[in-house]
Coordinates of C-alpha atoms in Angstrom, one line a residue:
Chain V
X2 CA 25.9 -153.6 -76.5
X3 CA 25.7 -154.3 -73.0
X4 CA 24.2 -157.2 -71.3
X5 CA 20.7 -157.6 -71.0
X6 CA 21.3 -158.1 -67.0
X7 CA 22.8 -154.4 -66.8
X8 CA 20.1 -152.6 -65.5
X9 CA 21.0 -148.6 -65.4
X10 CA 18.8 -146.1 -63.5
X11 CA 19.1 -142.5 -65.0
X12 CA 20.0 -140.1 -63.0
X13 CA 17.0 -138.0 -61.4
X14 CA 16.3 -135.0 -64.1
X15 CA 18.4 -136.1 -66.7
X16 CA 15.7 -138.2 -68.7
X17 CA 14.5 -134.3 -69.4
X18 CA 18.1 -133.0 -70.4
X19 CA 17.9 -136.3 -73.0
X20 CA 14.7 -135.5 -74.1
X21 CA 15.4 -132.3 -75.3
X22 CA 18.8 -133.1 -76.5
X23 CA 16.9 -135.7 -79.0
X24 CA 14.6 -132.4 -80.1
X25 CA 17.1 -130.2 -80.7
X26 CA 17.8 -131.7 -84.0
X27 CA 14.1 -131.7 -85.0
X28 CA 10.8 -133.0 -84.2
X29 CA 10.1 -136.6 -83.0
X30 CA 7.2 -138.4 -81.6
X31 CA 7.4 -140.3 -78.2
X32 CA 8.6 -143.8 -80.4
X33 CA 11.2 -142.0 -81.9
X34 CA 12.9 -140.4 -79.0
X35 CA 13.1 -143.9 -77.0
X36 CA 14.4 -145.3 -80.2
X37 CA 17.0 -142.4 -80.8
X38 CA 18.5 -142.4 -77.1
X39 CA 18.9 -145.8 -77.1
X40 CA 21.0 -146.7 -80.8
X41 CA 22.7 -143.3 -79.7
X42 CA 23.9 -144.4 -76.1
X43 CA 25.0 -147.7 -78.5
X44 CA 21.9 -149.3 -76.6
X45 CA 22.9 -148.5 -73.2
X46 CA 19.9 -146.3 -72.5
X47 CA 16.5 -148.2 -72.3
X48 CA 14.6 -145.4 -71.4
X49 CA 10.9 -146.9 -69.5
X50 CA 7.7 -145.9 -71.4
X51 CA 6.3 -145.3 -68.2
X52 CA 8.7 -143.1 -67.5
X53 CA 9.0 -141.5 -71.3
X54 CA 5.7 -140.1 -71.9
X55 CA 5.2 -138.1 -68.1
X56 CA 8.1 -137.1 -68.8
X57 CA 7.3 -135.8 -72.2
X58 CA 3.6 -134.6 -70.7
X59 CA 5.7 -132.5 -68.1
X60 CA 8.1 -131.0 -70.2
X61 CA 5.0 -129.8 -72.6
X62 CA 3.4 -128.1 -69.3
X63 CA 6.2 -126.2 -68.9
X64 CA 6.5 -124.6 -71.5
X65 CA 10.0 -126.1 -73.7
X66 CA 8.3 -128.6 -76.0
X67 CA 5.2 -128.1 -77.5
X68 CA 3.5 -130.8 -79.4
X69 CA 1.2 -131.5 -82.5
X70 CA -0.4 -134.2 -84.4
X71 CA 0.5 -135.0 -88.0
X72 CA 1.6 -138.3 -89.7
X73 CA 4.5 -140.7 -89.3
X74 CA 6.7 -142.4 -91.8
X75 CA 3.6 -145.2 -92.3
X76 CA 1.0 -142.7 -92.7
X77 CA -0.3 -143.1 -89.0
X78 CA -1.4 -140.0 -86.7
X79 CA 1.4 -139.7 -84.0
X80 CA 2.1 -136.8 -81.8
X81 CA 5.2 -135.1 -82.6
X82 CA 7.4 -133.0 -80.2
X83 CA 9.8 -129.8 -81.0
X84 CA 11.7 -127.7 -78.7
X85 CA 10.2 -124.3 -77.8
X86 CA 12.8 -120.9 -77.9
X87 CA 12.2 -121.6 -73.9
X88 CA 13.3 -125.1 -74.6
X89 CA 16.5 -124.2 -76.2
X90 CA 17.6 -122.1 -73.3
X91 CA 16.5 -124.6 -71.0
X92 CA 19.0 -127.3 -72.8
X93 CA 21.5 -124.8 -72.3
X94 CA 21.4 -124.6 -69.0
X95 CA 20.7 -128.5 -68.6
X96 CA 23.9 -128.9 -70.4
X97 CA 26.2 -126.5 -68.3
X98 CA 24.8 -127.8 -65.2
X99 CA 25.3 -131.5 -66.2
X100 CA 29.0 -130.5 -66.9
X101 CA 29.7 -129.1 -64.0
X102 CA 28.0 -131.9 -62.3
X103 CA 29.8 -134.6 -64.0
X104 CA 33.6 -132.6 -63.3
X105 CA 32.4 -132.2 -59.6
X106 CA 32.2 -136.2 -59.7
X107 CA 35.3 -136.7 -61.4
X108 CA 37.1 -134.8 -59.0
X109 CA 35.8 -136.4 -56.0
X110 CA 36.0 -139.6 -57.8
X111 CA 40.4 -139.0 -58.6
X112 CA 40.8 -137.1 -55.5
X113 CA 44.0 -138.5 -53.6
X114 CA 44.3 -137.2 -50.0
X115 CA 48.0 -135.8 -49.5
X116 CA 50.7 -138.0 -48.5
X117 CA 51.9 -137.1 -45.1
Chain E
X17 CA 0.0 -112.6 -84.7
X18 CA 3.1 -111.7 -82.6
X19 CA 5.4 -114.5 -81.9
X20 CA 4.7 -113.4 -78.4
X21 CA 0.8 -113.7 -77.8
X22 CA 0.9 -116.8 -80.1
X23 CA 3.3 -118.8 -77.5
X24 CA 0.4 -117.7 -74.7
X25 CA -2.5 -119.2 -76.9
X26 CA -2.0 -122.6 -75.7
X27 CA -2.0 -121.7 -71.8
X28 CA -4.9 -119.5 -72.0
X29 CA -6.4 -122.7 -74.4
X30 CA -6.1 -125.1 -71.6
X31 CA -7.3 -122.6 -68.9
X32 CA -10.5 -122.0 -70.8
X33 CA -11.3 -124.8 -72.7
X34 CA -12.9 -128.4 -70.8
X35 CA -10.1 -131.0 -71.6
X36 CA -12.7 -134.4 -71.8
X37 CA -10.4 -135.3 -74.7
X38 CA -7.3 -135.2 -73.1
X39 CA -6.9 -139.4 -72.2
X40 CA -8.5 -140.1 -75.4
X41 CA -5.5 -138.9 -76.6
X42 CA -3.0 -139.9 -74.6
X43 CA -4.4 -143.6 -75.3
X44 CA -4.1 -143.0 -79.2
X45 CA -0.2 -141.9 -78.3
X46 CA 0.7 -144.5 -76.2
X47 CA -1.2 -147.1 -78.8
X48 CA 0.9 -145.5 -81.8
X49 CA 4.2 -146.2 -79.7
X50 CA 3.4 -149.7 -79.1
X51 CA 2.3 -150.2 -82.4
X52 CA 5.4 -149.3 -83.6
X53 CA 7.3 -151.7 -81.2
X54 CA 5.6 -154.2 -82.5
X55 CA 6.5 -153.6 -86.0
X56 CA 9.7 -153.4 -85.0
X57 CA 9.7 -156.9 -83.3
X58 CA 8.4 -157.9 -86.7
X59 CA 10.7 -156.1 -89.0
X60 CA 13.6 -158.0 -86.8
X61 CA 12.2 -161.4 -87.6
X62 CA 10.0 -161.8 -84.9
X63 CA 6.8 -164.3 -85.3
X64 CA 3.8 -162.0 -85.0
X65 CA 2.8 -163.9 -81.5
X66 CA 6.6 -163.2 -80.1
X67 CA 6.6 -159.6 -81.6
X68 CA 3.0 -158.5 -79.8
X69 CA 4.4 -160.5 -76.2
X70 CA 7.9 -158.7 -76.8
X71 CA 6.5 -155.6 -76.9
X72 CA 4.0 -155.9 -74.4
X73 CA 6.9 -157.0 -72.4
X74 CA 8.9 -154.0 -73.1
X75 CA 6.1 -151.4 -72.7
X76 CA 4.5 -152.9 -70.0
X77 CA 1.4 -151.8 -68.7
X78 CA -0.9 -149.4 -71.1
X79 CA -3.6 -148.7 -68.6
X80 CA -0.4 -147.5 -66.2
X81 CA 1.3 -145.4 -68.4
X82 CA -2.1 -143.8 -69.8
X83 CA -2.9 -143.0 -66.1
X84 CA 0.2 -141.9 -65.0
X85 CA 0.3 -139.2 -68.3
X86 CA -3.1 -138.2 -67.8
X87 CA -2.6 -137.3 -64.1
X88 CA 0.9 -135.2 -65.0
X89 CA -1.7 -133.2 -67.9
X90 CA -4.7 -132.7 -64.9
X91 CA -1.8 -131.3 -62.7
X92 CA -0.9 -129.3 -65.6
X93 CA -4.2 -128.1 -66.9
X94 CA -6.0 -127.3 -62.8
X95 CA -2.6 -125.0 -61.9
X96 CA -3.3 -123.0 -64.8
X97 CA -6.9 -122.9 -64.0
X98 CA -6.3 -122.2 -60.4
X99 CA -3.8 -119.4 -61.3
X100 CA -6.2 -117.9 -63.9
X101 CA -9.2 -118.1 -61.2
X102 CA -6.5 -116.8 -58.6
X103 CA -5.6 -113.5 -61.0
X104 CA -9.2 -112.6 -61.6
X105 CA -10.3 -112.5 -57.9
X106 CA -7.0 -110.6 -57.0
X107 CA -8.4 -108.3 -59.5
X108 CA -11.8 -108.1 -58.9
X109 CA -10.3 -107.0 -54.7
X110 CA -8.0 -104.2 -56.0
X111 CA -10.8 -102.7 -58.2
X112 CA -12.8 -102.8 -55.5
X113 CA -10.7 -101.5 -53.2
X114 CA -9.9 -99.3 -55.2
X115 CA -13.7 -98.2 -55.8
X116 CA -13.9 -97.8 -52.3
X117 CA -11.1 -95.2 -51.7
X118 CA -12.2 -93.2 -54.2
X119 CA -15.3 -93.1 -53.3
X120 CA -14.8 -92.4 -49.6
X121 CA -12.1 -89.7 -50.4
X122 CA -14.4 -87.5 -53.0
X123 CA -16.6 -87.8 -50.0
X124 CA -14.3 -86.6 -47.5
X125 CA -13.0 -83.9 -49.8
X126 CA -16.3 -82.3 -50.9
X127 CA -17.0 -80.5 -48.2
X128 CA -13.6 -79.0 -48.1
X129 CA -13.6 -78.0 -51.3
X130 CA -16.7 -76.7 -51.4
X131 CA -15.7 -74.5 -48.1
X132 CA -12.6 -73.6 -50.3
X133 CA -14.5 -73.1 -53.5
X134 CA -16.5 -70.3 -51.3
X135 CA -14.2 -68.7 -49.8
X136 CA -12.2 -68.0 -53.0
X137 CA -16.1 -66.6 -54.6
X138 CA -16.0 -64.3 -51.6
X139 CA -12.3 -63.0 -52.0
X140 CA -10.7 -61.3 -54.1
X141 CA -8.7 -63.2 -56.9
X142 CA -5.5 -64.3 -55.9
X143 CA -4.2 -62.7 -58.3
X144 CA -5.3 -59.3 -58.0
X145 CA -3.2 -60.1 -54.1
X146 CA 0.3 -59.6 -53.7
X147 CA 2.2 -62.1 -51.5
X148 CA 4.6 -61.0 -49.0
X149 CA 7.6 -62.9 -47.4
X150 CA 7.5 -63.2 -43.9
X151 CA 9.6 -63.4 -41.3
X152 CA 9.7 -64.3 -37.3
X153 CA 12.6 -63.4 -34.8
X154 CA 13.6 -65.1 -31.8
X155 CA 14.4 -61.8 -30.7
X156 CA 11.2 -59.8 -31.2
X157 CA 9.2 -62.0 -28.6
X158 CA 6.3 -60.6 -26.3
X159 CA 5.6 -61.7 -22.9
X160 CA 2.0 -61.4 -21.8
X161 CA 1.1 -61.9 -18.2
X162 CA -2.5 -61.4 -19.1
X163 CA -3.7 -60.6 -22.3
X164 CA -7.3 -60.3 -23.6
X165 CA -8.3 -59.6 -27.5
X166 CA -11.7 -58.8 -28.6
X167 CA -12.0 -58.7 -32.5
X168 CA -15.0 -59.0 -34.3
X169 CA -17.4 -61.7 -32.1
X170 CA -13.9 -63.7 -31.3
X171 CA -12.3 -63.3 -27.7
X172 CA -9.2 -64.5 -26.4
X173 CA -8.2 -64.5 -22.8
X174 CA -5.2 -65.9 -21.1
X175 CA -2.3 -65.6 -18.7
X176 CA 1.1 -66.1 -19.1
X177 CA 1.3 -66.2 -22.9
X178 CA 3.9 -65.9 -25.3
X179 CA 3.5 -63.5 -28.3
X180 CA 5.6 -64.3 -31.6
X181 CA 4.9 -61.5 -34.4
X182 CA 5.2 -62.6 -37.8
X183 CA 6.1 -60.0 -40.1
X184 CA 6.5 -58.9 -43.5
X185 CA 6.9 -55.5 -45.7
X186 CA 3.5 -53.9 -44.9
X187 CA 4.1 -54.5 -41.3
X188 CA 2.8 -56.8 -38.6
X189 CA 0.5 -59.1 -40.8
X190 CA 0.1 -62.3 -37.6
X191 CA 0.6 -63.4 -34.2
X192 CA 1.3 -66.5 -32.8
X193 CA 0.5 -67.2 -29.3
X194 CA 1.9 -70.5 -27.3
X195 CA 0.3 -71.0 -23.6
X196 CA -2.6 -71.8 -22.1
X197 CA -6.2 -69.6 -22.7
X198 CA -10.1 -69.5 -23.5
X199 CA -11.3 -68.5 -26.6
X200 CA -15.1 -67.7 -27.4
X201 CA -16.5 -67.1 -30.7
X202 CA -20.0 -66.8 -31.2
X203 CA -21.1 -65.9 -34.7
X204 CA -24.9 -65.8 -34.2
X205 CA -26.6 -66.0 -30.4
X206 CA -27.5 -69.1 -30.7
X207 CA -24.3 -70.1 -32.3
X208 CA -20.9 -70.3 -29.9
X209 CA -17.8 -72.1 -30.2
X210 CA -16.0 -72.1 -26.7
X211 CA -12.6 -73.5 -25.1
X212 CA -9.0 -73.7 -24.0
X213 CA -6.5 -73.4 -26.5
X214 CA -2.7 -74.4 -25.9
X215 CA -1.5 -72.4 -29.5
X216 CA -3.0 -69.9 -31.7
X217 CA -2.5 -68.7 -35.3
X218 CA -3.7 -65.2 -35.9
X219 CA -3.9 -63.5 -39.1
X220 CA -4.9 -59.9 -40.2
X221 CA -4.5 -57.1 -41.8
X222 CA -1.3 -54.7 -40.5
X223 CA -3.5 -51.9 -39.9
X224 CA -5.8 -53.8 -37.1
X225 CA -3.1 -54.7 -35.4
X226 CA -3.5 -52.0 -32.9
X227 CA -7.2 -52.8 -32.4
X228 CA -6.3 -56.2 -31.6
X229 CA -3.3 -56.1 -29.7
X230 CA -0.8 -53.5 -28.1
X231 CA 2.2 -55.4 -28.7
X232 CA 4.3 -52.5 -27.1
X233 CA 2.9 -53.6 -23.5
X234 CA 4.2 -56.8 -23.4
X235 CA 7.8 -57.8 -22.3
X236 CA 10.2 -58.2 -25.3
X237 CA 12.5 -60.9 -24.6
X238 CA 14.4 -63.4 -26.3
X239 CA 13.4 -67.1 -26.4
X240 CA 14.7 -69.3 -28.9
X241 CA 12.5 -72.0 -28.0
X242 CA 9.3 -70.2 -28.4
X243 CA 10.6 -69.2 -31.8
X244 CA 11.1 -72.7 -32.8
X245 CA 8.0 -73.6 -31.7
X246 CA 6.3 -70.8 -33.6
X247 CA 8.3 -71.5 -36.7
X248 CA 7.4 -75.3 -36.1
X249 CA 3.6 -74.2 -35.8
X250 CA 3.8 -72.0 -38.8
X251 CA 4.8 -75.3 -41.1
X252 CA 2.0 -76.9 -40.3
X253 CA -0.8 -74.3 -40.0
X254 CA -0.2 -71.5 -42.1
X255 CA -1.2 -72.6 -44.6
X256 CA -4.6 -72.5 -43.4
X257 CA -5.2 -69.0 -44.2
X258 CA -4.3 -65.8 -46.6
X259 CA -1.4 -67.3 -47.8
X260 CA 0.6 -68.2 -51.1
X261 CA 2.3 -71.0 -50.7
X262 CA 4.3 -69.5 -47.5
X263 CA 4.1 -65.9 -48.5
X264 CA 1.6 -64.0 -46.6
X265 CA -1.5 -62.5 -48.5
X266 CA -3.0 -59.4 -46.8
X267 CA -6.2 -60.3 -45.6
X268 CA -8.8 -57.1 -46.0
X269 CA -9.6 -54.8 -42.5
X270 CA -11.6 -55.9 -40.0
X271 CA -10.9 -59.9 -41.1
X272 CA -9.2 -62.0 -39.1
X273 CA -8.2 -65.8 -39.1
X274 CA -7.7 -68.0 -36.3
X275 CA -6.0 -71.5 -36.5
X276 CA -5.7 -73.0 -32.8
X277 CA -5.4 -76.0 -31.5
X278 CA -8.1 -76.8 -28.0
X279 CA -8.9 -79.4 -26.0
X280 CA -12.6 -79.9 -27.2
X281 CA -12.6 -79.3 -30.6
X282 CA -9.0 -80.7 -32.1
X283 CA -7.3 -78.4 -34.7
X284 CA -10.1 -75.8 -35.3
X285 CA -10.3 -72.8 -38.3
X286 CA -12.5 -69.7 -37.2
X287 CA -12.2 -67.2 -40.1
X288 CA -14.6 -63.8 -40.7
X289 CA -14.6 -60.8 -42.7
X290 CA -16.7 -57.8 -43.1
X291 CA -19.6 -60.2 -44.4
X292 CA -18.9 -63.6 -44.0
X293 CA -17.2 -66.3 -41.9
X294 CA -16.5 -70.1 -41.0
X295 CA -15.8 -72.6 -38.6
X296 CA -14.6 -75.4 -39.8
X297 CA -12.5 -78.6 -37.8
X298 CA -9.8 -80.0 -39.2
X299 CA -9.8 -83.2 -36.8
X300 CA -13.2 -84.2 -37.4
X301 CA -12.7 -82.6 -41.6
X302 CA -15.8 -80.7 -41.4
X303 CA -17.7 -77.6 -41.5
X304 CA -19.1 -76.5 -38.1
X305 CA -20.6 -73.1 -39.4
X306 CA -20.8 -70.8 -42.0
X307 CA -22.3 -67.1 -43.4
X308 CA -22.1 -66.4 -46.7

C-alpha cells in the first residue's frame, strides 16, 4: 500500500475509462465503485468524491450508464449504476485508446537517440 | 416496447418533465455514500466520534459535491431541452416554408393550367392527332430583305430577316425567323398587342403556308449559324405550341401560333384559330387575352 503522503492525480478522462471498467462486471452504486478502484489498484487509487459523483452524473448524461434506485446490502435506498450497450462500446474504445496512449509513453520514455 | 424507443424514454423524460427533485436526490446519494464510510470507519475499529471525523475528512465537503453534481445534471437536462425547443422551431420554419411555396406555386400555376386546360377543350384530342418528326437544314435557309406576313389579325414586318423552315412529312409545318421586326396583333379594336421582335416561332398548318409566306422569293443560302440558333430556339420554345413532346402536331387551317421574343412584352404566346385565340406572357406568367 503506498504511503499516505503519495498523492496521485488521474490522468484527465481516465476517472471515466475506470468508472466504466468497474460496471462492466455489474451494477454498483457510487460507494461501491470508489471502494472497488481503490482495493483493486491495491489502494493506490483514492478516487475524490467530489470528483466521483460529476463524474458519474456526466457519464449518465451521455448516454453509457444509466442508473436506478433499489437497495443495498443493509437494506438502504442507493442509486445503482450499469453500463448501457453505448457504454460497452465506449469502454472499448476507452480501452484501445488508453493502450495506445500508454505504448506512445513508453516509447518516448525508452527512446535512446542513436550513437554517432 | 422496442429496445430502441425504450433507450430514448429517459431523454425525452428529462426534456419534458420539471426536474425540482433532482438535488433532493443527489443529497440522498451523496448521504448514502457517506454513510457507508462511516460504517466502514466503524467496522475497522474506529470509535464512533473518529469514524464520523474520518469520514468527513475523506469526503470532504457535502454541500460542494451536491452542488457540483447538481450543476453537471442542469447542464445535462437544459441541452436536451434546448435541443428539443431547437428541433420543434426548425420544424415549425420548414412547414411553413413549406406552406408558403405551395401555396404561392398553385397560385402561379392556375392560370396556366387553366389556359392549358382550355385550349385542350377547344382542340381536338391529342390523340385523335398524329405527331410528325421534324427536321431543320442549315442548308434550306431564306434570306428576306423585306418581308411582311398578314395572317389572320397578326402582322409581321421587317427587313433583313432570316427564314429557317421547319419541316416534316406533310410538308412545311413552321418558320422561324431571327432579326429584327414589328409585329401587330390586334384581336378585337380595342384590343392590340404591338412591338419589335428580335426571334419568332411560327406554326401552322402546311397548306397556309402559301398564304403566309412565299418562301420561293427569298434567297436560299447556307448559314450554319442561323441554323444553330434556330435549333437552339426550337429547344426552348417549341414546345409552346401543337407539339408532342418534339414532334410536330398539325395545327388545323387558318390557325396559327406565334412564340417571339420583343422588347416590351418578354417572351410572348399569340395563338388563334378559326374561333378562338390567346395572348398569354411567359415573362410576367400570365394571360393577356383570350376568346373562347
Amino acid at each position: 500500500m503506498p504511503p499516505k503522503s503519495e498523492k496521485v492525480t488521474l490522468l484527465q478522462g481516465s476517472l471515466d475509462l475506470l468508472i466504466l471498467r468497474c460496471l462492466a462486471a455489474g451494477p454498483l452504486h457510487g460507494y461501491a465503485i470508489a471502494k472497488h478502484l481503490r482495493l483493486a489498484s491495491d489502494e493506490f487509487l483514492q478516487v475524490e468524491e467530489g470528483s466521483l459523483y460529476p463524474a458519474l452524473h456526466r457519464l449518465e448524461g451521455r448516454g453509457w450508464i444509466a442508473a436506478r434506485w433499489g437497495a443495498s446490502e443493509a437494506n438502504r435506498r442507493a442509486k445503482y449504476y450499469s453500463l448501457t450497450s453505448a457504454g460497452k462500446k465506449q469502454l472499448e474504445v476507452e480501452i484501445t485508446a488508453w493502450e495506445k496512449m500508454s505504448q506512445a509513453i513508453a516509447r518516448v520514455l525508452n527512446f535512446r537517440p542513436a550513437e554517432s | 416496447m422496442p429496445a430502441l424507443i425504450r433507450s430514448w424514454l429517459p431523454f425525452w423524460h428529462s426534456a419534458a418533465v420539471p426536474c425540482d427533485d433532482v438535488a433532493p436526490q443527489i443529497d440522498e446519494e451523496l448521504m448514502f455514500h457517506f454513510r457507508a464510510l462511516v460504517e466502514e470507519n466503524l467496522n475497522r475499529g474506529l470509535p464512533s466520534d473518529d469514524a464520523w471525523a474520518d469520514a468527513q475528512r475523506r469526503f470532504g465537503s457535502l454541500d460542494h459535491y451536491a452542488n457540483q453534481t447538481w450543476r453537471v445534471d442542469m447542464a445535462h437536462q437544459l441541452t436536451v431541452q434546448r435541443i428539443v425547443i431547437f428541433g420543434l422551431l426548425a420544424l415549425t420554419l420548414l412547414c411553413g416554408w413549406l406552406w408558403l411555396q405551395v401555396h404561392s406555386l398553385n397560385g402561379q400555376n392556375s392560370q396556366l393550367l387553366e389556359l392549358v386546360q382550355n385550349a385542350a377543350a377547344q382542340e381536338k384530342p391529342a390523340t385523335e392527332m398524329t405527331p410528325y418528326p421534324i427536321e431543320i437544314s442549315p442548308d434550306e435557309i431564306r434570306e428576306f430583305s423585306k418581308i411582311s406576313i398578314n395572317f389572320g389579325k397578326l402582322q409581321l414586318n421587317g427587313n433583313d430577316i432570316s427564314v429557317v423552315p421547319i419541316s416534316c412529312k406533310l410538308g412545311v409545318t413552321g418558320l422561324v425567323l431571327i432579326g429584327d421586326g414589328k409585329f401587330h396583333y390586334a384581336p378585337t379594336a380595342d384590343q392590340m398587342f404591338d412591338g419589335q421582335f428580335r426571334t419568332i416561332l411560327l406554326r401552322f398548318n402546311p397548306q397556309d403556308l402559301d398564304a403566309l409566306l412565299k418562301l420561293e422569293e427569298g434567297k436560299k443560302v447556307t448559314d450554319k449559324g442561323t441554323y444553330e440558333m434556330a435549333k437552339q430556339l426550337l429547344g426552348s420554345v417549341f414546345r409552346h405550341s401543337y407539339h408532342s413532346g418534339m414532334d410536330a402536331l398539325i395545327p388545323p387551317q387558318g390557325a396559327l401560333s406565334a412564340a417571339l421574343n420583343s422588347k416590351q412584352h418578354g417572351d410572348l404566346l399569340v395563338s388563334f384559330g378559326p374561333k378562338e385565340a390567346v395572348v398569354y406572357s411567359f415573362t410576367d406568367r400570365k394571360q393577356l387575352y383570350e376568346q373562347k
